[in-house]
């Protein structure tokens, strides 16, 4: 009756025995040696599947697994709802043709994969796919990827899109507004070629709740995000192009376009910011009570110790987690002062 198997740092020498676990719905391999690949998925007769109830398959950082054996094995898992692969090799056309046939697939999570071709495999998934991740993948044709993702208005389930470190540029995201009715989570982190133009493309994403722009060094102005009224989490860590003026939109007088739902703000490593940035935050009537987590790790100690900066941070009465505010040591008087002003604070840490 076993339904879930998760193996880590395992030498899989007799993989064939797994095919006897016919009730398996979830199978996970992490850092395993797999000389036999996933051959246990393939039945002798093509019309049968060894594991007919398998809905989730994770193959993460495994070795001795050839691309060809992996591709042929995927043909034995057409009923998958979740496929997660972290595989520093070619996720080639043979693999993709089997993904194309997984008409029930809800989550496709690829990491470190080489993805060639025209991305036509996504066309068969438009009615079911909820989450797509190409994290750290080497994309053969980024324009083709963009066309497959954004030029199809049939996507009615896609809520999460992760394009972190895919070396995309602004033009690749020109059509992302097509996902305005569904997209809630977008990760564009470490695409260093992106600029503020990307945020202009994203301003139609009115349902967006989580946005990561980590290390997008060309982003210099956050004002296009004022249209994303449902934004709850914003990560602009290491966006070294941001200045105090980039945050003027936070102190805008229009109460309907001032990040009314923002709960988490990550400013780590934004080294060009001065104490004035906190003034913009403290003037936002929504942030004063709604912001729960603020990360200012890596900002200079002189900045954080500034009385002006402190007083403005103390206006954020809803803060529960404050990260990077103090350096190596905290005096008792400083800590007491902080807790006197931020009475909802639950977590205070350096990192």
Phi, psi and omega in degrees: 000005182300129183245339184227128176230128177229121182241135181228134180053049187244140175267106186268092185262337181233064185294336183301332182295338181295331183295346178281349180271070192291346180266003182300132174247341182220131183221122185231133176234123179237120177054044180259150170274124187228068181298333178269003181062216180246037185299336181295344179286336188266122177276161180297324178258129188299331184282353180249153175241135179298323181239077188294342182259006183292121181245339182228128178227122177240126175231101190238119175056038177271162182225170188059033180241113183278153180298318183295318180290326178294317181298312181296328180292325181298336179294342180269011181224058184286347184265008184301139170260330181228126174233117179239123183225123170243107197209106186280067180195190182283119167268082198277185184298330177295319176296316186293328181294332177281326174299321180302332182270356181275076190288351178258003187297128178256324183229125175241108187240104182246140181218135179063016183269149167271120183244105180270184168083191189258007176064025179294341180298337180287338185296328181280353185254001190298334184269349185238329191293131180249333183218129177233128178228124174243041185303122177060024179274150176266105186271123181291319182224096184292327177295321178295320177299315180297317179297318181293326182275322193249344183265016181235110182282002184279347179297114180238009180231345189294110184251332187232127179227122181242110178242032184298129176052046176260006179060037177276162179236175185307316184299330180295338184255012185301325184261013186296341177300343178298342181264017187297335183275349185228326193292127181242334183229126181224123178245112178246015186302148175062021167265087192292346180275354181284147180232188178300336178302326178300320180294329175296321177294328185275353188292346176278352184279075189289344179264002184297129180249328184228127179224127175245123176242024183313126175062024171274086193291341181272357178280122184237352184215129182261003185299329178299339182284354181297342179278347181272077189289344181263006183297125181249330181228130179227121180247109175241029181300140179060022172274084190287353176276351181283139176236178177305319181296337178298338185257009179302328181299335180291332181258019179299149184282338181289111185291343182271355182227041183233050176052062187292343184243007185294124182247330187229127180228123182247112181249016182311134170071009176278079196285350180268357181286149176242185181299340183293337181297326181288336176293319177298320181292318185288342179275355181273114184298332178285313184297325183307325183249338185263330184295122183255333183223130178228123179247114180239025179301136177094346172288149188299147180299325179298324179294310184292330181277356179296130178304323180294314179298315181299313183299323179288322176295325180294344178284345182277076191293340182273359184300131175247333181227122180235120188240130176085011182287320179254157178271223185294324184226154181233124177284155180297324181291319178297316181296318180297318179298316181299313183289333176294326183270322183252082189283346178267000185296127180246330184230127176224113183213162180289315187243000000 
